[in-house]
Tab-separated table of C-alpha atoms and ligand atoms in Angstrom:
chain	number	residue	atom	x	y	z
A	1	MET	CA	-8.233	-28.991	-10.856
A	2	THR	CA	-10.529	-31.990	-11.234
A	3	ARG	CA	-12.050	-32.202	-7.737
A	4	ARG	CA	-15.107	-30.099	-6.980
A	5	SER	CA	-14.167	-27.029	-4.954
A	6	HIS	CA	-16.072	-25.619	-1.990
A	7	VAL	CA	-14.018	-22.437	-1.899
A	8	VAL	CA	-15.485	-19.026	-2.680
A	9	TYR	CA	-12.638	-17.638	-4.775
A	10	ARG	CA	-11.488	-14.023	-4.943
A	11	ARG	CA	-12.113	-13.966	-8.720
A	12	MET	CA	-15.173	-16.031	-9.363
A	13	ALA	CA	-14.761	-16.460	-13.121
A	14	HIS	CA	-11.039	-17.180	-12.947
A	15	PHE	CA	-9.344	-20.562	-12.864
A	16	HIS	CA	-7.052	-20.616	-9.817
A	17	PRO	CA	-4.126	-22.990	-10.351
A	18	LEU	CA	-3.037	-25.049	-7.348
A	19	ALA	CA	0.107	-23.392	-5.978
A	20	GLU	CA	2.459	-26.117	-4.824
A	21	ARG	CA	5.867	-24.709	-4.012
A	22	GLY	CA	7.759	-21.444	-3.770
A	23	GLU	CA	11.481	-20.757	-3.788
A	24	GLY	CA	13.169	-17.369	-4.108
A	25	VAL	CA	11.344	-15.342	-6.756
A	26	TYR	CA	9.643	-18.406	-8.265
A	27	LEU	CA	6.409	-20.316	-7.660
A	28	TRP	CA	5.381	-23.660	-9.148
A	29	ASP	CA	1.844	-24.953	-9.625
A	30	ALA	CA	0.658	-28.543	-9.444
A	31	GLU	CA	1.019	-28.907	-13.214
A	32	GLY	CA	4.713	-28.078	-12.864
A	33	ARG	CA	4.375	-24.605	-14.424
A	34	ARG	CA	6.840	-22.034	-13.107
A	35	TYR	CA	5.902	-18.403	-12.391
A	36	ILE	CA	8.257	-15.547	-11.630
A	37	ASP	CA	6.701	-13.503	-8.835
A	38	GLY	CA	7.177	-9.987	-10.189
A	39	SER	CA	4.892	-8.414	-7.587
A	40	GLY	CA	5.489	-10.582	-4.507
A	41	GLY	CA	1.735	-11.315	-4.612
A	42	ALA	CA	0.440	-7.900	-3.563
A	43	ALA	CA	3.845	-6.424	-2.620
A	44	VAL	CA	4.105	-8.831	0.295
A	45	VAL	CA	6.890	-11.354	-0.385
A	46	ASN	CA	9.856	-9.081	0.369
A	47	ILE	CA	12.430	-11.726	1.294
A	48	GLY	CA	11.322	-14.306	-1.261
A	49	HIS	CA	9.518	-17.625	-1.066
A	50	GLY	CA	10.630	-20.726	0.804
A	51	VAL	CA	13.086	-19.263	3.317
A	52	ALA	CA	13.689	-22.257	5.566
A	53	GLU	CA	14.903	-20.340	8.616
A	54	VAL	CA	11.616	-18.405	8.810
A	55	ALA	CA	9.590	-21.612	8.563
A	56	GLN	CA	11.801	-23.170	11.229
A	57	ALA	CA	11.415	-20.227	13.621
A	58	MET	CA	7.638	-20.449	13.250
A	59	ALA	CA	7.616	-24.215	13.766
A	60	GLU	CA	9.768	-23.919	16.890
A	61	GLN	CA	7.500	-21.217	18.297
A	62	ALA	CA	4.375	-23.254	17.516
A	63	ALA	CA	5.884	-26.315	19.148
A	64	THR	CA	6.926	-24.373	22.276
A	65	ILE	CA	3.947	-22.078	22.780
A	66	ALA	CA	1.705	-21.259	19.849
A	67	TYR	CA	-1.021	-19.211	21.449
A	68	VAL	CA	-1.723	-17.219	24.559
A	69	HIS	CA	-4.369	-14.553	24.916
A	70	GLY	CA	-3.060	-11.015	24.625
A	71	THR	CA	-4.732	-9.910	27.854
A	72	MET	CA	-3.108	-12.735	29.818
A	73	PHE	CA	0.502	-13.224	28.710
A	74	THR	CA	3.336	-11.828	26.689
A	75	THR	CA	5.970	-13.946	24.911
A	76	ASP	CA	9.678	-13.687	24.378
A	77	ALA	CA	9.127	-13.530	20.591
A	78	LEU	CA	6.826	-10.530	20.977
A	79	GLU	CA	9.128	-8.680	23.374
A	80	THR	CA	12.190	-9.288	21.202
A	81	HIS	CA	10.419	-8.320	17.978
A	82	SER	CA	9.155	-5.045	19.423
A	83	GLU	CA	12.573	-4.268	20.918
A	84	GLN	CA	14.287	-4.752	17.541
A	85	LEU	CA	11.605	-2.842	15.643
A	86	ALA	CA	11.939	0.116	18.044
A	87	ALA	CA	15.433	0.735	16.710
A	88	LEU	CA	14.147	1.019	13.135
A	89	VAL	CA	10.926	3.010	13.331
A	90	PRO	CA	11.233	6.783	12.686
A	91	MET	CA	9.458	7.863	15.846
A	92	PRO	CA	10.614	8.787	19.356
A	93	GLU	CA	10.049	6.066	21.985
A	94	PRO	CA	7.826	3.852	19.810
A	95	ARG	CA	5.484	1.210	21.176
A	96	PHE	CA	3.785	-1.472	19.071
A	97	TYR	CA	0.311	-2.965	18.861
A	98	TYR	CA	0.025	-6.275	16.996
A	99	MET	CA	-2.884	-7.458	14.856
A	100	THR	CA	-3.183	-9.764	11.850
A	101	SER	CA	-3.834	-7.649	8.727
A	102	GLY	CA	-3.035	-4.241	7.294
A	103	SER	CA	-6.704	-3.305	7.550
A	104	GLU	CA	-6.633	-4.062	11.262
A	105	ALA	CA	-3.451	-2.021	11.668
A	106	VAL	CA	-5.378	0.901	10.166
A	107	GLU	CA	-8.360	0.243	12.473
A	108	THR	CA	-5.927	0.216	15.391
A	109	ALA	CA	-4.402	3.512	14.225
A	110	ILE	CA	-7.680	5.384	13.953
A	111	LYS	CA	-9.045	4.004	17.216
A	112	PHE	CA	-5.816	4.965	18.961
A	113	ALA	CA	-5.956	8.464	17.444
A	114	ARG	CA	-9.545	8.932	18.550
A	115	GLN	CA	-8.936	7.614	22.062
A	116	LEU	CA	-5.811	9.751	22.425
A	117	GLN	CA	-7.694	12.895	21.422
A	118	VAL	CA	-10.366	12.095	24.021
A	119	ALA	CA	-7.677	11.394	26.623
A	120	ARG	CA	-6.165	14.790	25.790
A	121	GLY	CA	-9.502	16.395	26.657
A	122	GLU	CA	-10.630	16.909	23.049
A	123	PRO	CA	-13.694	14.650	22.649
A	124	ALA	CA	-15.006	16.727	19.722
A	125	ARG	CA	-12.188	15.387	17.532
A	126	GLU	CA	-13.944	12.616	15.641
A	127	VAL	CA	-13.090	13.220	11.971
A	128	ILE	CA	-10.274	11.381	10.162
A	129	ILE	CA	-9.223	12.985	6.879
A	130	SER	CA	-7.716	10.787	4.155
A	131	ARG	CA	-7.042	11.075	0.407
A	132	TRP	CA	-8.657	10.049	-2.827
A	133	GLY	CA	-6.539	7.597	-4.773
A	134	SER	CA	-5.671	5.702	-1.607
A	135	TYR	CA	-6.097	2.207	-0.231
A	136	HIS	CA	-6.266	1.583	3.512
A	137	GLY	CA	-8.064	-1.752	3.776
A	138	ALA	CA	-11.242	-3.774	3.532
A	139	THR	CA	-12.737	-3.445	7.036
A	140	MET	CA	-15.397	-0.778	7.482
A	141	GLY	CA	-13.264	1.841	9.241
A	142	ALA	CA	-10.401	1.414	6.781
A	143	LEU	CA	-12.802	1.325	3.846
A	144	ALA	CA	-14.318	4.656	4.903
A	145	LEU	CA	-10.809	6.115	4.570
A	146	THR	CA	-9.982	4.343	1.331
A	147	GLY	CA	-10.225	6.555	-1.744
A	148	ARG	CA	-11.048	4.054	-4.471
A	149	SER	CA	-14.715	4.017	-5.453
A	150	LYS	CA	-14.611	0.563	-7.014
A	151	MET	CA	-14.098	-0.863	-3.534
A	152	ARG	CA	-16.125	1.471	-1.354
A	153	THR	CA	-19.313	2.481	-3.172
A	154	LEU	CA	-21.248	-0.755	-2.606
A	155	PHE	CA	-20.610	-0.625	1.136
A	156	ALA	CA	-20.752	3.136	1.669
A	157	PRO	CA	-24.225	2.947	3.264
A	158	LEU	CA	-22.749	0.710	5.984
A	159	PHE	CA	-19.938	2.927	7.203
A	160	ARG	CA	-19.582	6.494	8.427
A	161	ASP	CA	-17.926	8.309	5.573
A	162	GLN	CA	-14.899	10.511	6.158
A	163	PRO	CA	-13.616	13.471	4.144
A	164	HIS	CA	-10.983	12.899	1.443
A	165	ILE	CA	-8.575	15.385	-0.110
A	166	PRO	CA	-6.964	15.056	-3.570
A	167	PRO	CA	-3.714	13.058	-3.700
A	168	PRO	CA	-0.214	14.252	-4.679
A	169	TYR	CA	-0.337	12.638	-8.116
A	170	CYS	CA	1.744	14.843	-10.395
A	171	TYR	CA	1.217	12.749	-13.535
A	172	ARG	CA	-2.504	13.591	-13.290
A	173	CYS	CA	-2.411	16.635	-11.066
A	174	PRO	CA	-5.883	16.928	-9.486
A	175	PHE	CA	-5.491	20.716	-9.439
A	176	GLU	CA	-4.954	20.951	-13.178
A	177	PRO	CA	-7.684	22.956	-14.954
A	178	PRO	CA	-9.409	20.643	-17.456
A	179	LEU	CA	-8.336	21.954	-20.823
A	180	ASN	CA	-4.962	23.452	-20.007
A	181	PRO	CA	-2.521	23.227	-22.896
A	182	PRO	CA	0.606	21.286	-21.890
A	183	GLN	CA	2.789	24.409	-21.574
A	184	THR	CA	0.539	25.913	-18.879
A	185	ARG	CA	0.072	22.731	-16.879
A	186	ASN	CA	0.672	22.726	-13.159
A	187	SER	CA	4.061	21.531	-12.148
A	188	HIS	CA	6.018	21.272	-8.970
A	189	PRO	CA	7.269	23.545	-7.406
A	190	THR	CA	5.257	26.375	-9.011
A	191	CYS	CA	2.056	24.620	-7.937
A	192	ASN	CA	2.894	25.638	-4.345
A	193	LEU	CA	1.974	22.118	-3.257
A	194	ALA	CA	-1.751	22.726	-3.636
A	195	CYS	CA	-2.263	19.028	-2.777
A	196	ALA	CA	-0.748	19.555	0.681
A	197	GLN	CA	-2.468	22.924	1.188
A	198	ALA	CA	-5.748	21.107	0.558
A	199	LEU	CA	-5.334	19.473	3.956
A	200	GLU	CA	-5.504	22.833	5.710
A	201	THR	CA	-8.575	23.811	3.673
A	202	GLU	CA	-10.297	20.552	4.619
A	203	ILE	CA	-9.399	20.859	8.319
A	204	LEU	CA	-10.906	24.347	8.384
A	205	ARG	CA	-13.930	23.175	6.419
A	206	GLN	CA	-14.588	20.392	8.928
A	207	GLY	CA	-13.930	22.664	11.896
A	208	SER	CA	-10.359	22.561	13.183
A	209	GLY	CA	-11.389	21.325	16.619
A	210	ARG	CA	-13.196	18.327	15.109
A	211	VAL	CA	-10.344	16.652	13.245
A	212	ALA	CA	-8.593	13.822	15.081
A	213	ALA	CA	-6.108	12.664	12.430
A	214	PHE	CA	-4.944	12.666	8.843
A	215	ILE	CA	-3.958	9.337	7.286
A	216	ALA	CA	-2.023	8.819	4.051
A	217	GLU	CA	0.243	6.254	2.430
A	218	SER	CA	3.830	7.517	2.665
A	219	VAL	CA	4.276	6.410	-0.959
A	220	SER	CA	1.018	5.622	-2.778
A	221	GLY	CA	0.764	1.936	-3.498
A	222	ALA	CA	-2.230	-0.131	-4.445
A	223	THR	CA	-4.472	2.564	-5.982
A	224	LEU	CA	-2.142	5.079	-7.653
A	225	GLY	CA	0.718	2.664	-8.251
A	226	ALA	CA	4.071	3.619	-6.742
A	227	VAL	CA	3.624	7.388	-6.630
A	228	ALA	CA	6.048	9.247	-4.370
A	229	PRO	CA	4.781	12.729	-3.432
A	230	PRO	CA	6.762	15.782	-4.594
A	231	GLU	CA	9.481	17.311	-2.470
A	232	GLY	CA	8.093	19.366	0.370
A	233	TYR	CA	4.730	17.575	0.497
A	234	TRP	CA	5.240	15.607	3.694
A	235	PRO	CA	6.976	18.380	5.689
A	236	LEU	CA	4.112	20.739	4.813
A	237	VAL	CA	1.538	18.123	5.819
A	238	ARG	CA	3.381	17.673	9.130
A	239	GLN	CA	3.350	21.462	9.727
A	240	ILE	CA	-0.386	21.692	8.997
A	241	CYS	CA	-1.162	18.784	11.335
A	242	ASP	CA	0.888	20.407	14.109
A	243	ARG	CA	-0.819	23.765	13.564
A	244	TYR	CA	-4.258	22.250	14.190
A	245	GLY	CA	-3.503	19.518	16.739
A	246	VAL	CA	-4.219	16.804	14.148
A	247	LEU	CA	-2.381	13.475	14.501
A	248	LEU	CA	-0.429	12.283	11.470
A	249	ILE	CA	-0.809	8.611	10.542
A	250	ALA	CA	1.572	7.224	7.907
A	251	ASP	CA	0.196	4.074	6.310
A	252	GLU	CA	3.266	1.937	5.616
A	253	VAL	CA	1.430	-1.339	5.056
A	254	MET	CA	2.747	-1.556	1.491
A	255	ALA	CA	5.644	0.929	1.513
A	256	GLY	CA	7.176	-0.251	4.784
A	257	PHE	CA	9.805	-2.868	5.560
A	258	GLY	CA	12.190	-1.881	2.795
A	259	ARG	CA	9.847	-1.868	-0.173
A	260	THR	CA	10.835	1.694	-1.171
A	261	GLY	CA	14.538	1.238	-0.415
A	262	ARG	CA	14.350	2.586	3.164
A	263	TRP	CA	12.892	0.752	6.137
A	264	PHE	CA	9.863	3.046	5.947
A	265	GLY	CA	8.674	5.133	3.009
A	266	ILE	CA	8.283	8.219	5.189
A	267	GLU	CA	12.052	8.244	5.820
A	268	HIS	CA	12.571	9.564	2.279
A	269	PHE	CA	10.825	12.754	3.362
A	270	ASP	CA	12.389	13.369	6.771
A	271	VAL	CA	9.132	13.480	8.674
A	272	GLN	CA	8.146	11.734	11.897
A	273	PRO	CA	4.502	10.647	12.048
A	274	ASP	CA	2.519	10.149	15.267
A	275	VAL	CA	1.300	6.711	14.194
A	276	ILE	CA	2.685	4.227	11.640
A	277	THR	CA	0.805	1.224	10.275
A	278	MET	CA	2.672	-1.830	8.948
A	279	GLY	CA	1.605	-5.135	7.422
A	280	LYS	CA	2.585	-7.204	4.388
A	281	GLY	CA	6.408	-7.102	4.595
A	282	VAL	CA	6.404	-7.433	8.417
A	283	THR	CA	6.450	-11.186	7.858
A	284	GLY	CA	6.859	-11.155	4.076
A	285	GLY	CA	3.787	-13.380	3.764
A	286	TYR	CA	4.913	-16.138	6.139
A	287	PHE	CA	2.202	-15.314	8.697
A	288	PRO	CA	-0.671	-12.802	8.831
A	289	LEU	CA	0.775	-10.156	11.147
A	290	SER	CA	0.438	-6.385	11.233
A	291	VAL	CA	1.828	-3.771	13.569
A	292	THR	CA	0.795	-0.254	14.545
A	293	ALA	CA	3.515	1.972	15.993
A	294	VAL	CA	2.545	4.759	18.372
A	295	ARG	CA	4.514	7.095	20.617
A	296	GLY	CA	5.311	5.972	24.159
A	297	ALA	CA	4.165	9.297	25.637
A	298	ASP	CA	0.766	8.890	23.956
A	299	VAL	CA	0.369	5.361	25.336
A	300	GLU	CA	1.151	6.731	28.763
A	301	ARG	CA	-1.499	9.455	28.354
A	302	ILE	CA	-4.152	6.859	27.518
A	303	ARG	CA	-3.021	4.659	30.410
A	304	GLN	CA	-3.323	7.552	32.863
A	305	VAL	CA	-6.735	8.722	31.632
A	306	HIS	CA	-8.516	5.537	30.540
A	307	GLY	CA	-6.454	2.701	31.994
A	308	ASP	CA	-6.395	0.759	28.720
A	309	PHE	CA	-6.568	1.158	24.968
A	310	VAL	CA	-10.077	-0.058	24.112
A	311	HIS	CA	-9.141	-2.509	21.370
A	312	GLY	CA	-7.919	-6.049	20.766
A	313	GLY	CA	-8.712	-9.361	19.184
A	314	THR	CA	-8.434	-13.090	19.681
A	315	PHE	CA	-5.308	-13.345	17.527
A	316	SER	CA	-3.683	-10.029	18.446
A	317	HIS	CA	-0.086	-10.173	19.745
A	318	HIS	CA	0.302	-13.656	18.273
A	319	ALA	CA	3.385	-15.587	19.331
A	320	VAL	CA	3.915	-17.429	16.028
A	321	GLY	CA	3.348	-14.167	14.163
A	322	ALA	CA	5.974	-12.440	16.296
A	323	ALA	CA	8.412	-15.329	15.741
A	324	ALA	CA	7.856	-15.055	11.981
A	325	GLY	CA	8.283	-11.276	12.144
A	326	LEU	CA	11.498	-11.612	14.118
A	327	ALA	CA	12.964	-14.179	11.711
A	328	VAL	CA	12.061	-11.993	8.711
A	329	LEU	CA	13.493	-8.878	10.329
A	330	ARG	CA	16.764	-10.698	11.066
A	331	TYR	CA	16.871	-12.054	7.513
A	332	LEU	CA	16.419	-8.545	6.067
A	333	GLN	CA	19.219	-7.238	8.286
A	334	LYS	CA	21.605	-10.169	7.841
A	335	ASN	CA	21.368	-9.979	4.055
A	336	ASP	CA	21.238	-6.170	3.883
A	337	LEU	CA	18.083	-6.434	1.808
A	338	VAL	CA	16.778	-2.914	2.397
A	339	THR	CA	19.922	-1.508	0.798
A	340	ALA	CA	19.482	-4.095	-1.949
A	341	SER	CA	15.920	-2.882	-2.539
A	342	ALA	CA	17.208	0.681	-3.114
A	343	ALA	CA	20.016	-0.340	-5.449
A	344	LYS	CA	18.076	-2.968	-7.388
A	345	GLY	CA	15.107	-0.624	-7.654
A	346	GLU	CA	17.149	1.806	-9.714
A	347	VAL	CA	18.203	-0.961	-12.090
A	348	LEU	CA	14.648	-2.263	-12.382
A	349	GLY	CA	13.357	1.240	-13.083
A	350	GLU	CA	15.850	1.733	-15.889
A	351	LYS	CA	14.950	-1.601	-17.432
A	352	LEU	CA	11.202	-0.940	-17.217
A	353	SER	CA	11.564	2.532	-18.718
A	354	ALA	CA	13.757	1.257	-21.542
A	355	ALA	CA	11.482	-1.664	-22.438
A	356	LEU	CA	8.082	-0.049	-21.910
A	357	GLY	CA	8.468	3.712	-21.571
A	358	GLU	CA	8.102	4.489	-25.269
A	359	LEU	CA	5.182	2.185	-26.056
A	360	PRO	CA	2.136	4.154	-27.289
A	361	CYS	CA	-0.074	2.608	-24.592
A	362	VAL	CA	2.300	3.434	-21.702
A	363	GLY	CA	1.767	6.852	-20.141
A	364	ASP	CA	4.088	6.678	-17.162
A	365	VAL	CA	6.706	4.416	-15.606
A	366	ARG	CA	7.373	5.458	-12.003
A	367	GLY	CA	8.625	4.049	-8.762
A	368	ILE	CA	10.954	4.099	-5.820
A	369	GLY	CA	12.985	1.222	-4.407
A	370	LEU	CA	11.424	-2.029	-5.572
A	371	LEU	CA	7.918	-0.567	-5.904
A	372	TRP	CA	7.185	0.301	-9.544
A	373	GLY	CA	4.059	1.181	-11.491
A	374	VAL	CA	3.446	1.158	-15.225
A	375	GLU	CA	0.385	3.237	-16.092
A	376	PHE	CA	-1.427	2.580	-19.362
A	377	VAL	CA	-3.150	5.216	-21.492
A	378	ALA	CA	-5.186	5.208	-24.683
A	379	ASP	CA	-3.509	8.462	-25.727
A	380	ARG	CA	-0.115	9.588	-24.471
A	381	ALA	CA	-0.652	13.267	-25.365
A	382	THR	CA	-3.960	13.720	-23.534
A	383	LYS	CA	-3.303	10.945	-20.979
A	384	ALA	CA	-6.814	9.655	-21.720
A	385	PRO	CA	-7.260	6.316	-19.983
A	386	PHE	CA	-8.674	3.210	-21.641
A	387	PRO	CA	-12.401	2.661	-21.162
A	388	PRO	CA	-12.916	0.866	-17.820
A	389	ALA	CA	-14.844	-1.887	-19.609
A	390	ALA	CA	-11.684	-2.781	-21.545
A	391	HIS	CA	-10.075	-4.003	-18.271
A	392	PHE	CA	-6.708	-3.210	-19.791
A	393	ALA	CA	-4.572	-3.767	-16.681
A	394	ARG	CA	-6.425	-6.956	-15.765
A	395	ARG	CA	-5.839	-8.305	-19.273
A	396	VAL	CA	-2.143	-7.408	-19.123
A	397	ALA	CA	-1.816	-9.216	-15.788
A	398	ASP	CA	-3.683	-12.252	-17.153
A	399	ALA	CA	-1.552	-12.319	-20.309
A	400	ALA	CA	1.556	-12.085	-18.136
A	401	PHE	CA	0.286	-14.888	-15.877
A	402	ASP	CA	-0.202	-17.095	-18.960
A	403	LYS	CA	3.448	-16.439	-19.774
A	404	GLY	CA	4.537	-17.305	-16.229
A	405	LEU	CA	4.893	-13.775	-14.819
A	406	ILE	CA	2.963	-12.426	-11.831
A	407	VAL	CA	2.230	-8.678	-11.729
A	408	TYR	CA	-0.457	-6.845	-9.756
A	409	PRO	CA	-3.164	-5.057	-11.802
A	410	VAL	CA	-4.935	-1.922	-10.584
A	411	ALA	CA	-7.941	-0.131	-12.075
A	412	GLY	CA	-9.222	3.314	-11.148
A	413	CYS	CA	-5.984	5.309	-10.819
A	414	ALA	CA	-7.157	8.131	-13.125
A	415	ASP	CA	-10.431	9.088	-11.466
A	416	GLY	CA	-11.427	6.224	-9.227
A	417	VAL	CA	-13.079	4.273	-12.043
A	418	ALA	CA	-10.945	4.624	-15.183
A	419	GLY	CA	-7.167	4.337	-15.283
A	420	ASP	CA	-5.093	1.169	-15.536
A	421	LEU	CA	-1.718	0.200	-14.211
A	422	VAL	CA	0.288	-2.784	-13.090
A	423	LEU	CA	2.478	-2.860	-9.997
A	424	ILE	CA	5.871	-4.506	-10.151
A	425	ALA	CA	7.191	-5.248	-6.668
A	426	PRO	CA	9.456	-8.303	-6.690
A	427	PRO	CA	11.221	-9.892	-3.714
A	428	PHE	CA	14.399	-8.003	-2.741
A	429	ILE	CA	16.541	-11.037	-3.585
A	430	ILE	CA	15.765	-10.735	-7.304
A	431	THR	CA	18.836	-10.931	-9.563
A	432	GLU	CA	19.499	-8.776	-12.603
A	433	ALA	CA	18.835	-11.716	-14.923
A	434	GLN	CA	15.495	-12.280	-13.186
A	435	MET	CA	14.643	-8.588	-13.594
A	436	ASP	CA	15.302	-9.007	-17.325
A	437	GLU	CA	12.916	-11.958	-17.326
A	438	VAL	CA	10.205	-9.889	-15.585
A	439	VAL	CA	10.615	-6.966	-17.966
A	440	ARG	CA	10.721	-9.130	-21.116
A	441	LEU	CA	7.579	-11.079	-20.175
A	442	LEU	CA	5.751	-7.902	-19.145
A	443	ARG	CA	6.576	-6.212	-22.448
A	444	GLU	CA	5.315	-9.247	-24.355
A	445	ALA	CA	2.070	-9.220	-22.359
A	446	VAL	CA	1.542	-5.467	-22.846
A	447	LEU	CA	2.151	-5.716	-26.605
A	448	LYS	CA	-0.271	-8.615	-26.867
A	449	VAL	CA	-3.072	-6.753	-25.055
A	450	ALA	CA	-2.353	-3.447	-26.831
A	451	SER	CA	-2.610	-5.026	-30.265
A	452	ALA	CA	-5.856	-6.799	-29.315
A	453	GLN	CA	-7.189	-3.505	-27.942
A	454	THR	CA	-6.443	-1.620	-31.156
A	455	GLY	CA	-7.905	-4.478	-33.171
A	456	ALA	CA	-11.077	-4.304	-31.102
A	457	GLY	CA	-11.560	-0.724	-32.305
A	458	ASP	CA	-11.285	1.050	-28.970
A	459	LEU	CA	-10.198	4.482	-30.061
A	460	PRO	CA	-7.938	6.688	-27.975
A	461	GLY	CA	-9.672	9.487	-26.112
A	462	GLN	CA	-13.019	7.730	-25.722
A	463	THR	CA	-13.192	8.342	-22.010
A	464	GLY	CA	-12.228	11.997	-21.869
A	465	GLY	CA	-9.116	14.007	-21.100
A	466	GLN	CA	-6.377	13.787	-18.541
A	467	GLN	CA	-8.073	15.674	-15.767
A	468	THR	CA	-8.979	13.916	-12.564
A	469	ASN	CA	-12.188	14.707	-10.754
A	470	TRP	CA	-11.110	13.912	-7.219
A	471	GLY	CA	-12.026	17.259	-5.747
A	472	THR	CA	-15.594	16.896	-6.922
A	473	GLY	CA	-16.692	13.699	-5.274
A	474	ALA	CA	-16.903	11.790	-8.545
A	475	MET	CA	-14.971	8.934	-6.900
A	476	GLY	CA	-18.281	7.937	-5.387
A	477	ARG	CA	-19.454	6.306	-8.614
A	478	THR	CA	-19.521	2.552	-8.839
A	479	GLY	CA	-16.566	1.136	-10.749
B	501	PLP	C1	-1.396	1.026	2.209
B	501	PLP	C2	-2.262	-0.136	2.606
B	501	PLP	N1	-2.946	-0.082	3.761
B	501	PLP	C3	-3.726	-1.091	4.173
B	501	PLP	C4	-3.860	-2.230	3.407
B	501	PLP	C5	-4.750	-3.358	3.882
B	501	PLP	O1	-3.961	-4.455	4.227
B	501	PLP	P1	-4.610	-5.914	4.306
B	501	PLP	O2	-5.001	-6.291	2.920
B	501	PLP	O3	-3.501	-6.763	4.860
B	501	PLP	O4	-5.761	-5.854	5.235
B	501	PLP	C6	-3.171	-2.336	2.196
B	501	PLP	C7	-3.323	-3.512	1.324
B	501	PLP	O5	-2.981	-3.511	0.170
B	501	PLP	C8	-2.350	-1.259	1.772
B	501	PLP	O6	-1.673	-1.291	0.618
């Protein structure tokens, strides 16, 4: 770019090419370079780029009525979208609250949970428990719940912190004693789901009458990288919540809308949450829109006790957003793309495992539907991560970008600071040949960074063993 920019960029030292056009799984920049979008940005672009009927639906809505205030009017787009979504959400009698980002969906969820507990006559319930190794958003309430120290430590003095329990992360089981030899390591099911039992311990520790809700990603996305919890985890969490009157919030901002091969990630586990947050795939990136689903009976309780839900925003319940959401929902249904996500996900997983699974720097290839993570390690036997200063995942993503492949790098999966992975989450319309292109370019990028890393003399095992330190509060260190 030759003109002087006035933009404060997300990555200050990075050159941001001018994105010019998108079509299907591809993007083109102003220099004419083509990129294959292997992660749909940040697992957002579920139906692909450049779908004309979505753009047209938005334009028609904007031309007819673009904006009305949410306290004054409703729109046909909003009513129709919520009606269609009600048939898909795993919850009895769902009702929907519309905002603009995943973070705001999470804010909506926790405010609703708190207000509902007060309306039920339980004003002492003010604690929201979440998990380490999670991501719930950038706003202060969502950040207090987020379990990734790199993002939260700087701002921790500004928010009211909330308790976190260890995540269900079997590759690096947080309940594993530090120096266990491999043959005595924890494994499911003999572990008795200690990660789910930890919720009960934490509720009792906080005082069972003080906990309003527990929030967790149905399938871990942005921090742990496509980790589905072990069998039995979610049903046990549901039982514990019911035992103590704690509301269960499933964060589906990344996992929802078909990303894991079902409409919602929680459907894999046969559990009905009390609140569901959605974002990203709701409009597949065509408009900033998020949705929070709650139960009709709970809305009615708040209406009877308080009159209104004390929440809202200038752009909540946006008509163009709803029109975009409706067009995307219809596109997913018309083209059976959620089924496609499940089927293609299996193929992608096989290809990723075959091409990368045996590389010395790859510790784990995991995923569900079209949400896949490749975790990098300095030593496969001990699972020792690369030193955080090596920025291994970032360098892989940059090397891939140079080759025309977009993947999403994550740092901090091992203990909140160390641990590198890339997320692969392509649009559901990806073909098998395009999957081959993604996998080939990713392997080239990984090999390039791995050989540079070895050349730089970073020895395996420099940063310690495989154990996580989530239970100990070590996630509070600055990344
Ligand atoms: C599970 C989850 N919740 C919440 C968010 C926050 O969404 P947003 O970035 O749209 O505010 C994200 C974003 O990655 C997410 O993955």
